[in-house]
Short mmCIF file of N, CA and C in Angstrom, two decimals:
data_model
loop_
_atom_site.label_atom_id
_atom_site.label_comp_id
_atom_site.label_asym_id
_atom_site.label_seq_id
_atom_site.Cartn_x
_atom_site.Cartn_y
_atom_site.Cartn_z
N UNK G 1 62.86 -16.93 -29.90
CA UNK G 1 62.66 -15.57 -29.56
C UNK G 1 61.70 -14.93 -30.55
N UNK G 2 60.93 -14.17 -30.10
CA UNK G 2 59.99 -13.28 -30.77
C UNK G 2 60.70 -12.31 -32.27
N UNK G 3 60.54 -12.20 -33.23
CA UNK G 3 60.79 -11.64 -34.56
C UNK G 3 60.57 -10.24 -34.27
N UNK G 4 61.05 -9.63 -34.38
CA UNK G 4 61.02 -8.07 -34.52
C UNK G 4 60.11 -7.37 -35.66
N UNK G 5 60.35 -8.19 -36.64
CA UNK G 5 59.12 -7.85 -37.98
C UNK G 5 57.93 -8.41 -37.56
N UNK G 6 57.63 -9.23 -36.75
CA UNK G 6 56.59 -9.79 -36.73
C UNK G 6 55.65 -8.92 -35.33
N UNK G 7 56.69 -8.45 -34.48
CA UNK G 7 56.07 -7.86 -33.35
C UNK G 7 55.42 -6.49 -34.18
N UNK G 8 56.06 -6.05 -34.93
CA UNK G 8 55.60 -4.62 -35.33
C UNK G 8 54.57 -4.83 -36.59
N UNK G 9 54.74 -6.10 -37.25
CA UNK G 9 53.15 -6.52 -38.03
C UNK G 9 52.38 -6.40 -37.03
N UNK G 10 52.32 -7.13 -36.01
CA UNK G 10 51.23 -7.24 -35.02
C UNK G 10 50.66 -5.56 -34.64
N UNK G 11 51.95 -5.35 -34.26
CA UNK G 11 51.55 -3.69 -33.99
C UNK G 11 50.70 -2.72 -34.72
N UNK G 12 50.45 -3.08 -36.16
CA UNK G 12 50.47 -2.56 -37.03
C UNK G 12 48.77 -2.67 -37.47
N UNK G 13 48.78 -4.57 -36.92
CA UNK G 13 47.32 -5.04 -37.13
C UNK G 13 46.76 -3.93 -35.87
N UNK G 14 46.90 -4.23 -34.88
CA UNK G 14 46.34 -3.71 -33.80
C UNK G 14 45.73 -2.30 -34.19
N UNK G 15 46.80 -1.22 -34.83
CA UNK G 15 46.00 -0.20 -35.37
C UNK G 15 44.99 -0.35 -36.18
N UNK G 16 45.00 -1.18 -37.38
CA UNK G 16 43.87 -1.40 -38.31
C UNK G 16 42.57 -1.73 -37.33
N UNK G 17 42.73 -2.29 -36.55
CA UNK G 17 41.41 -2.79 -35.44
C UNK G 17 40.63 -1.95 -34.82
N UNK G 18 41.50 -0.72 -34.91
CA UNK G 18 40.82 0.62 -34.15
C UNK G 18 40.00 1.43 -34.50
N UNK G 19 39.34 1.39 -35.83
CA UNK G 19 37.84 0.98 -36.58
C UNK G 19 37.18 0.41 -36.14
N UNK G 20 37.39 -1.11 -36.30
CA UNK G 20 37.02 -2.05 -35.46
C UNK G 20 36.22 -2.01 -34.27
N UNK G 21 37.29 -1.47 -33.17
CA UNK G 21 36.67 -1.39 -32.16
C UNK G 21 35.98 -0.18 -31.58
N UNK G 22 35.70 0.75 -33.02
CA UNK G 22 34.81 1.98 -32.37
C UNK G 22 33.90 1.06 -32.66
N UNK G 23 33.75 0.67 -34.03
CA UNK G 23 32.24 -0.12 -34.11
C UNK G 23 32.18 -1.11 -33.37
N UNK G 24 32.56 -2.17 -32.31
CA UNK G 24 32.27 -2.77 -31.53
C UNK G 24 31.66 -2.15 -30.14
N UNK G 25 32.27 -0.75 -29.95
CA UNK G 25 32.08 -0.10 -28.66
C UNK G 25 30.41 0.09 -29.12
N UNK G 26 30.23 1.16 -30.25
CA UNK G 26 28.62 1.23 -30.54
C UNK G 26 28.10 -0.21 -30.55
N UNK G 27 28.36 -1.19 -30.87
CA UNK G 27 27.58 -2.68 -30.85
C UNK G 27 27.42 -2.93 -29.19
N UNK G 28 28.76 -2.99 -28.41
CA UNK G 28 28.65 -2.86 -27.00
C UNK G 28 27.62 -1.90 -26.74
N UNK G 29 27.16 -0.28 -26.99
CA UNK G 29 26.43 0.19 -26.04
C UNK G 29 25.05 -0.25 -26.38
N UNK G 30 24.42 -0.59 -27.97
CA UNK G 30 24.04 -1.01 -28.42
C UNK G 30 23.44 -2.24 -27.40
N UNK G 31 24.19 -3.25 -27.07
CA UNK G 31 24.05 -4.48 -27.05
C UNK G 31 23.34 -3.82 -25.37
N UNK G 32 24.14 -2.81 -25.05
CA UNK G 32 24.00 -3.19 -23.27
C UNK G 32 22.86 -2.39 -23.37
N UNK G 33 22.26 -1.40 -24.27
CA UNK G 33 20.71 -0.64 -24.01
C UNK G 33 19.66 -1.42 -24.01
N UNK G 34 19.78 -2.45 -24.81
CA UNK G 34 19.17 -3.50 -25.14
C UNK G 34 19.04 -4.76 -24.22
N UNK G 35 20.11 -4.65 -23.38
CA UNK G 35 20.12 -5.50 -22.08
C UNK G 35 19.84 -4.65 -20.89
N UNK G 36 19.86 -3.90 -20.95
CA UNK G 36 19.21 -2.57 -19.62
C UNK G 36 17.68 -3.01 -20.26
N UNK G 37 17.04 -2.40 -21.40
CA UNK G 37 15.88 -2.46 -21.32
C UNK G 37 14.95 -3.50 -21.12
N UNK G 38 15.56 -4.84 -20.87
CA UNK G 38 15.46 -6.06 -21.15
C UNK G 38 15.27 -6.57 -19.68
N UNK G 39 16.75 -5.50 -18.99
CA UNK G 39 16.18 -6.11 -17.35
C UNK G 39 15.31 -5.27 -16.74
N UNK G 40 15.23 -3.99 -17.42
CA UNK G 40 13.82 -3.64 -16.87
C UNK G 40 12.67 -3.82 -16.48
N UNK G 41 12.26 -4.41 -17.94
CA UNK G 41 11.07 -5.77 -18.44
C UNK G 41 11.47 -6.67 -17.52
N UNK G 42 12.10 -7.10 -17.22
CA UNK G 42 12.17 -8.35 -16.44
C UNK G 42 11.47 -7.89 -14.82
N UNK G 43 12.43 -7.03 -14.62
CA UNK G 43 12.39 -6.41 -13.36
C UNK G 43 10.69 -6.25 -13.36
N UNK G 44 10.15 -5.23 -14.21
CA UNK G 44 8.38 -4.65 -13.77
C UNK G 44 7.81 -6.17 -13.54
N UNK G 45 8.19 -7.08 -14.83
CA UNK G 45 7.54 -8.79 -14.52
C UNK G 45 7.35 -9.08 -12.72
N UNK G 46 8.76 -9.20 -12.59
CA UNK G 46 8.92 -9.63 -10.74
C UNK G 46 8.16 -9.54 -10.39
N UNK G 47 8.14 -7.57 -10.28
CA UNK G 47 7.58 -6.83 -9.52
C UNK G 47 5.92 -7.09 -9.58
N UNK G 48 5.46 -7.19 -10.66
CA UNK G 48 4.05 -7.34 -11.11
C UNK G 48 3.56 -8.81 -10.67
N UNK G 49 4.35 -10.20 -10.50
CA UNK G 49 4.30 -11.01 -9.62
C UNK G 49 4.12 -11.07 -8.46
N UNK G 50 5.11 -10.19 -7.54
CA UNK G 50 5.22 -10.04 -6.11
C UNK G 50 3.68 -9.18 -5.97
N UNK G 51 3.45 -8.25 -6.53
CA UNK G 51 2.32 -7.45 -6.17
C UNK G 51 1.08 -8.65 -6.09
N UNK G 52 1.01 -9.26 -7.44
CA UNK G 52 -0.18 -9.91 -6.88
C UNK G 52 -0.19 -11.21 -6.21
N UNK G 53 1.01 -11.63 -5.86
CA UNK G 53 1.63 -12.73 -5.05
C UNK G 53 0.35 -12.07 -3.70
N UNK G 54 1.46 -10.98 -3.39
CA UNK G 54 0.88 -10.02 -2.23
C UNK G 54 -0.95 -9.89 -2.39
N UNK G 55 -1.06 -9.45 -3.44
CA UNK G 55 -2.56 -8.99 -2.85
C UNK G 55 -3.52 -10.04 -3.21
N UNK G 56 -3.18 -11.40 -3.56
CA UNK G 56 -3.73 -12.41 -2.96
C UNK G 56 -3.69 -13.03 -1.82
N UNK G 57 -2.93 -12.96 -0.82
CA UNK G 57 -2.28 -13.20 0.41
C UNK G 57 -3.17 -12.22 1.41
N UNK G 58 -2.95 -11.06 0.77
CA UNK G 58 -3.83 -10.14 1.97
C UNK G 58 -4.94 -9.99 1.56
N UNK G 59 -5.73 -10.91 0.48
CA UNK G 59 -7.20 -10.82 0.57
C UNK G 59 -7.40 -12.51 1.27
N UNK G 60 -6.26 -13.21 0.94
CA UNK G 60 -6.74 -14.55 1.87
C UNK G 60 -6.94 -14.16 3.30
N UNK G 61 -6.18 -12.90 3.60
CA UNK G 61 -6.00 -12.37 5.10
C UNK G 61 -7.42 -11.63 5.46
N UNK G 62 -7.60 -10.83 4.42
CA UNK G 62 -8.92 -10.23 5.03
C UNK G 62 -10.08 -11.28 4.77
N UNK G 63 -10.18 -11.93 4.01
CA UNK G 63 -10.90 -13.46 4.32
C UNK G 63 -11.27 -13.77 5.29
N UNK G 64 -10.12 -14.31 5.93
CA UNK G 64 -10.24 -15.03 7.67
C UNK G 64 -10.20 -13.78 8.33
N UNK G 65 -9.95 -12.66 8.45
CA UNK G 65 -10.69 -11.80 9.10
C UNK G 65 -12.31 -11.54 9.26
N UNK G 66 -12.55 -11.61 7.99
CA UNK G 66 -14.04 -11.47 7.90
C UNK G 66 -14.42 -12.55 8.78
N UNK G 67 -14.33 -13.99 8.14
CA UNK G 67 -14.88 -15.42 9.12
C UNK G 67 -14.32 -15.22 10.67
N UNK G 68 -13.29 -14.54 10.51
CA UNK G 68 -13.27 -14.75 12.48
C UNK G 68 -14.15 -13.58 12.90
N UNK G 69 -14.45 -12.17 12.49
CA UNK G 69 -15.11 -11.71 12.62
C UNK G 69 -16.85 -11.93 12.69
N UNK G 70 -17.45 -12.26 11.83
CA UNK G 70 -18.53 -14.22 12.01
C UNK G 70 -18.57 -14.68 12.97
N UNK G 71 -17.43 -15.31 13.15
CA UNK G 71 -17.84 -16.46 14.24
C UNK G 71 -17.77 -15.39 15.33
N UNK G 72 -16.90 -14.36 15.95
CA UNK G 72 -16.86 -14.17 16.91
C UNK G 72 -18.52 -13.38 17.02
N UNK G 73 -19.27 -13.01 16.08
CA UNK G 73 -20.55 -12.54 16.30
C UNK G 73 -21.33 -13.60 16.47
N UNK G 74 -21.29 -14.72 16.12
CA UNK G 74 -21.89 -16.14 16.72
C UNK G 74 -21.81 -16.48 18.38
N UNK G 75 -19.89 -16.03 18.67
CA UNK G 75 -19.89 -16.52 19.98
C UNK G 75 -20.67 -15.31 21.07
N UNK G 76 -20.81 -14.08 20.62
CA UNK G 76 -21.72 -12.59 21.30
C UNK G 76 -23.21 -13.43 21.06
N UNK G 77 -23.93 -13.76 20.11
CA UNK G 77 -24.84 -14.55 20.03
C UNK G 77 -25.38 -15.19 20.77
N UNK G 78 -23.99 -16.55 21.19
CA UNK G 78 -24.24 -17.20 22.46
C UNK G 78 -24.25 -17.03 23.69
N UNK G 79 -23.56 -15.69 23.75
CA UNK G 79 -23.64 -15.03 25.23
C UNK G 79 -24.39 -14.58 25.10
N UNK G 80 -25.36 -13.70 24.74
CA UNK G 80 -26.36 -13.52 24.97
C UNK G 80 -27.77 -14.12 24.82
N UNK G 81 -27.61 -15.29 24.04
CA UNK G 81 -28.25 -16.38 24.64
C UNK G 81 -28.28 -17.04 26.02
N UNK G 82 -26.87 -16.93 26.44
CA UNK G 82 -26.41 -17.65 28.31
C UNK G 82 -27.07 -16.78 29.17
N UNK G 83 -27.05 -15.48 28.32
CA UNK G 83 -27.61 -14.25 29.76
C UNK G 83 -29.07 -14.33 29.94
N UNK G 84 -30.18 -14.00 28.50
CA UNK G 84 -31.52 -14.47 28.59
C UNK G 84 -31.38 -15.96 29.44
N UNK G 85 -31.22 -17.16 29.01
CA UNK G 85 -31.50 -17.96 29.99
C UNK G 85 -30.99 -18.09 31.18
N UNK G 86 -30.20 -17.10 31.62
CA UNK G 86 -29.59 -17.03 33.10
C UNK G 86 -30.82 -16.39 33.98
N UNK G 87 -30.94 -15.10 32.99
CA UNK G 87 -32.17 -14.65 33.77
C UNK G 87 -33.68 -15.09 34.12
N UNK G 88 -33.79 -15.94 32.79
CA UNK G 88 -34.94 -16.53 33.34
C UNK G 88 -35.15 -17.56 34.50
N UNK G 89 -34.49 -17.73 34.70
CA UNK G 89 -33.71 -18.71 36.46
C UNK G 89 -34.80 -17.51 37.51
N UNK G 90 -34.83 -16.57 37.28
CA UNK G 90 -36.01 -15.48 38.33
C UNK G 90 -36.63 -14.77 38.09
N UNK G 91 -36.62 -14.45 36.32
CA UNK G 91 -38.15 -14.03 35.63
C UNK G 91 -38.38 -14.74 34.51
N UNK G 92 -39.39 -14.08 33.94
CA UNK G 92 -40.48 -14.67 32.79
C UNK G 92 -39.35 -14.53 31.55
N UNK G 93 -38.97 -15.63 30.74
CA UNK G 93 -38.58 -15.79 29.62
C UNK G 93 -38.51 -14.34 28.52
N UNK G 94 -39.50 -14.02 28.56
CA UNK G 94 -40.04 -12.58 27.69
C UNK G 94 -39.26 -11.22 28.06
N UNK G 95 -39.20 -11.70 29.52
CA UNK G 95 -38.88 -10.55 30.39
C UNK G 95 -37.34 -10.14 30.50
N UNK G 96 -36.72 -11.51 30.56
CA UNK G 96 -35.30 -11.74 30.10
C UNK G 96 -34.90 -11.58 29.04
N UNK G 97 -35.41 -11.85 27.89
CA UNK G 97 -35.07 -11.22 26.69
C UNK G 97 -35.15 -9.54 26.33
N UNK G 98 -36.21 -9.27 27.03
CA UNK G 98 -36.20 -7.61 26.68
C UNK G 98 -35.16 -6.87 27.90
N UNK G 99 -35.13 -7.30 28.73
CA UNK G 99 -33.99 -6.79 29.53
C UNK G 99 -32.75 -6.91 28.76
N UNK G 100 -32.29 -7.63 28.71
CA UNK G 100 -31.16 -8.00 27.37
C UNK G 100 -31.22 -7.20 26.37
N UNK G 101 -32.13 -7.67 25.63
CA UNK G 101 -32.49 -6.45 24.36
C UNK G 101 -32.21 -4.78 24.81
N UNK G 102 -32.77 -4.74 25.51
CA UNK G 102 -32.35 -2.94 26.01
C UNK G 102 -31.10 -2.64 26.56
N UNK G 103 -30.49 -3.57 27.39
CA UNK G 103 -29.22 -3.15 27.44
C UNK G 103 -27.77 -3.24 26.38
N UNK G 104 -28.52 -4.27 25.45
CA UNK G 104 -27.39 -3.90 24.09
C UNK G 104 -28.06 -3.22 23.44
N UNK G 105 -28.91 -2.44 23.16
CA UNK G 105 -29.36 -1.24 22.36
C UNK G 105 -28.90 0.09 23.19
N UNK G 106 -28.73 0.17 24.75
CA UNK G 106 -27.92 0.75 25.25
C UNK G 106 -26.67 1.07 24.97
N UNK G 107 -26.15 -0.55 24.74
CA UNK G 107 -24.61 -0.54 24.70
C UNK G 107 -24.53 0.00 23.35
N UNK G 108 -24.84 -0.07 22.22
CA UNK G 108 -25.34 0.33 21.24
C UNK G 108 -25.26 1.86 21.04
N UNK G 109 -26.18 2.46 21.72
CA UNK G 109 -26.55 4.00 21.46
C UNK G 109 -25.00 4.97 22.20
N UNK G 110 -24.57 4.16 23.23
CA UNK G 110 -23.48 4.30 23.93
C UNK G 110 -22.53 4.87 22.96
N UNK G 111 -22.28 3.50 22.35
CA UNK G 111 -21.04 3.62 21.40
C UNK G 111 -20.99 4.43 20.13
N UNK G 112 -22.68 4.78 19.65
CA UNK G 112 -23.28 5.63 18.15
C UNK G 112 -22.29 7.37 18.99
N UNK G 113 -22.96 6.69 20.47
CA UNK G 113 -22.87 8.49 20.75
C UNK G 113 -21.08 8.95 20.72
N UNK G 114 -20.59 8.39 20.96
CA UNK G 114 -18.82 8.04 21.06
C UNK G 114 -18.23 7.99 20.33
N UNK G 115 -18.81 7.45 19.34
CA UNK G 115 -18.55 7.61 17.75
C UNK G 115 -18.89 8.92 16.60
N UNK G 116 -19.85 9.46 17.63
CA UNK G 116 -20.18 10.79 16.59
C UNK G 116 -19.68 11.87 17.47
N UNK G 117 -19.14 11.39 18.29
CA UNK G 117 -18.43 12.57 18.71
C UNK G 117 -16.72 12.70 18.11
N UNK G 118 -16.20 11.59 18.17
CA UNK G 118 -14.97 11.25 17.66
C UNK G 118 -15.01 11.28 16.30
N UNK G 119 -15.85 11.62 15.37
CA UNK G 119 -16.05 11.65 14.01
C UNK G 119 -15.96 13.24 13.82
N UNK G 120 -16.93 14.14 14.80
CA UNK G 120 -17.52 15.82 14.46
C UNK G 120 -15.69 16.40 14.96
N UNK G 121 -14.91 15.45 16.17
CA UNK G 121 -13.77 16.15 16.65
C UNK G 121 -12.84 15.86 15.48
N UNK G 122 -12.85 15.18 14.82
CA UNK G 122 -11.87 14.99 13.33
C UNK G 122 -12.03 16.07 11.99
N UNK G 123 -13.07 16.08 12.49
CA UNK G 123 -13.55 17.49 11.02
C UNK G 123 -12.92 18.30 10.65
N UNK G 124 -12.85 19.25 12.54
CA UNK G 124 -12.41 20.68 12.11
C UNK G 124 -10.69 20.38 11.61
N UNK G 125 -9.65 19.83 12.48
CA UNK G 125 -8.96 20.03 11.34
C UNK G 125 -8.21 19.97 10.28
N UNK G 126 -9.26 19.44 9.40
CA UNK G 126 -9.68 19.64 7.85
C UNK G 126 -10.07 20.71 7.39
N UNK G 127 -10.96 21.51 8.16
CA UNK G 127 -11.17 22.84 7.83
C UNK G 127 -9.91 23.72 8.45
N UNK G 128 -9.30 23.35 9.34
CA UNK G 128 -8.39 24.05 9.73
C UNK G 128 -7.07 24.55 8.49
N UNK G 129 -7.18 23.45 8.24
CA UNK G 129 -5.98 22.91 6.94
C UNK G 129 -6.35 24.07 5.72
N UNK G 130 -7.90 23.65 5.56
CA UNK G 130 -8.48 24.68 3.93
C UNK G 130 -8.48 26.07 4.28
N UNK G 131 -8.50 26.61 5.75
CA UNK G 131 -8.29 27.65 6.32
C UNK G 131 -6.75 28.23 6.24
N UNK G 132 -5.98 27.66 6.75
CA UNK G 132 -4.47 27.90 6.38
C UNK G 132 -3.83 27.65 5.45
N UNK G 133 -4.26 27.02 4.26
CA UNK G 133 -3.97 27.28 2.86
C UNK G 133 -4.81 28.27 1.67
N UNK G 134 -5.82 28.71 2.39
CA UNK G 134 -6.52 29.87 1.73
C UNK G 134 -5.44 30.93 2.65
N UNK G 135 -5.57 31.23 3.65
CA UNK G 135 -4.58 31.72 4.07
C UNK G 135 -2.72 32.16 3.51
N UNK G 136 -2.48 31.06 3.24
CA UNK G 136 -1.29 30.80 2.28
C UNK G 136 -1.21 31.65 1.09
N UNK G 137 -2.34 31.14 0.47
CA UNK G 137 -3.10 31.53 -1.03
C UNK G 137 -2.92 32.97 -1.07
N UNK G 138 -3.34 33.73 0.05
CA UNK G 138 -3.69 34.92 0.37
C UNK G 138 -2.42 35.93 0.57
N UNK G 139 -1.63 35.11 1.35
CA UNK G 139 -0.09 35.89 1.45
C UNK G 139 0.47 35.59 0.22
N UNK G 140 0.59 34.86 -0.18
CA UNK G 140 1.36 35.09 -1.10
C UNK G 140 0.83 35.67 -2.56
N UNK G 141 -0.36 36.27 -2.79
CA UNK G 141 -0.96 36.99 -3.92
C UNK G 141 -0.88 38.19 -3.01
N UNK G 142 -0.19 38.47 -1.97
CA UNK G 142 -0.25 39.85 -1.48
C UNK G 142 1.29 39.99 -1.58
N UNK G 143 1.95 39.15 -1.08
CA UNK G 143 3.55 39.12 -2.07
C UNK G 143 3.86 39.50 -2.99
N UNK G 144 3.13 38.76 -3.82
CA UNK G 144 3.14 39.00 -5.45
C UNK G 144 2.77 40.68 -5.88
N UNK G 145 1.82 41.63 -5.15
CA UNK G 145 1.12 42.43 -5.46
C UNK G 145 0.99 43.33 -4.32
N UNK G 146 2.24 44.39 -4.47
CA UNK G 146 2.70 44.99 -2.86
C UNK G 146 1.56 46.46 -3.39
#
């Protein structure tokens, strides 16, 4: 059976320890700031991995975008190579080419014009925006100043 003097030595140590274990608690928070800041560092590492994991991946991507973009101007190339010699099947070689030629400078001016229109309709609002925040600007320095 357990000693009665000996349970209340024990008891006794246990208080002396309670020094002890304030300074262990500061070593604990100690220890764990030092392991927070530690997985932080670790953590930005990852992260700074994955990023350029990533933006090597999506420049291999815009890569083969570019080359399929290439070739597919190779395969427009060849169609319009098929069309000049289609046409020359019932005119002059020369004649087929400039027919061609003008209708993709057509298709061309087509799309400039479609494009600057869809560019001038994006503008305004942007100005709309600098308009209703000068606006903003305006009420509320009249708020301020009854």
């Amino acid at each position: 059976m357990a000693d009665p003097t000996h349970a209340s030595g024990s008891h006794a140590a246990g208080r002396d320890d309670i020094p002890t274990q304030h300074e262990s608690t500061g070593q604990l928070v100690a220890d764990a700031t030092e392991q927070i800041g530690q997985l932080v560092r670790q953590e930005m590492a990852l992260a700074r991995a994955e990023l350029t994991q990533s933006a090597k991946k999506a420049g291999t991507g815009a890569g083969l975008f570019g080359g399929a973009g290439l070739v597919a101007l190779y395969g427009v190339a060849a169609l319009v190579a098929t069309a000049i010699i289609s046409l020359d099947l019932v005119m002059p070689l020369w004649l087929a080419a400039l027919v061609i030629g003008v209708v993709l400078l057509a298709v061309a001016g087509l799309l400039a014009l479609v494009g600057k229109k869809q560019v001038s309709e994006a503008a305004p609002p942007a100005e709309r925006t600098v308009h209703n925040v000068k606006a903003d600007i305006d009420t509320v320095r009249g708020g301020n100043h009854p």
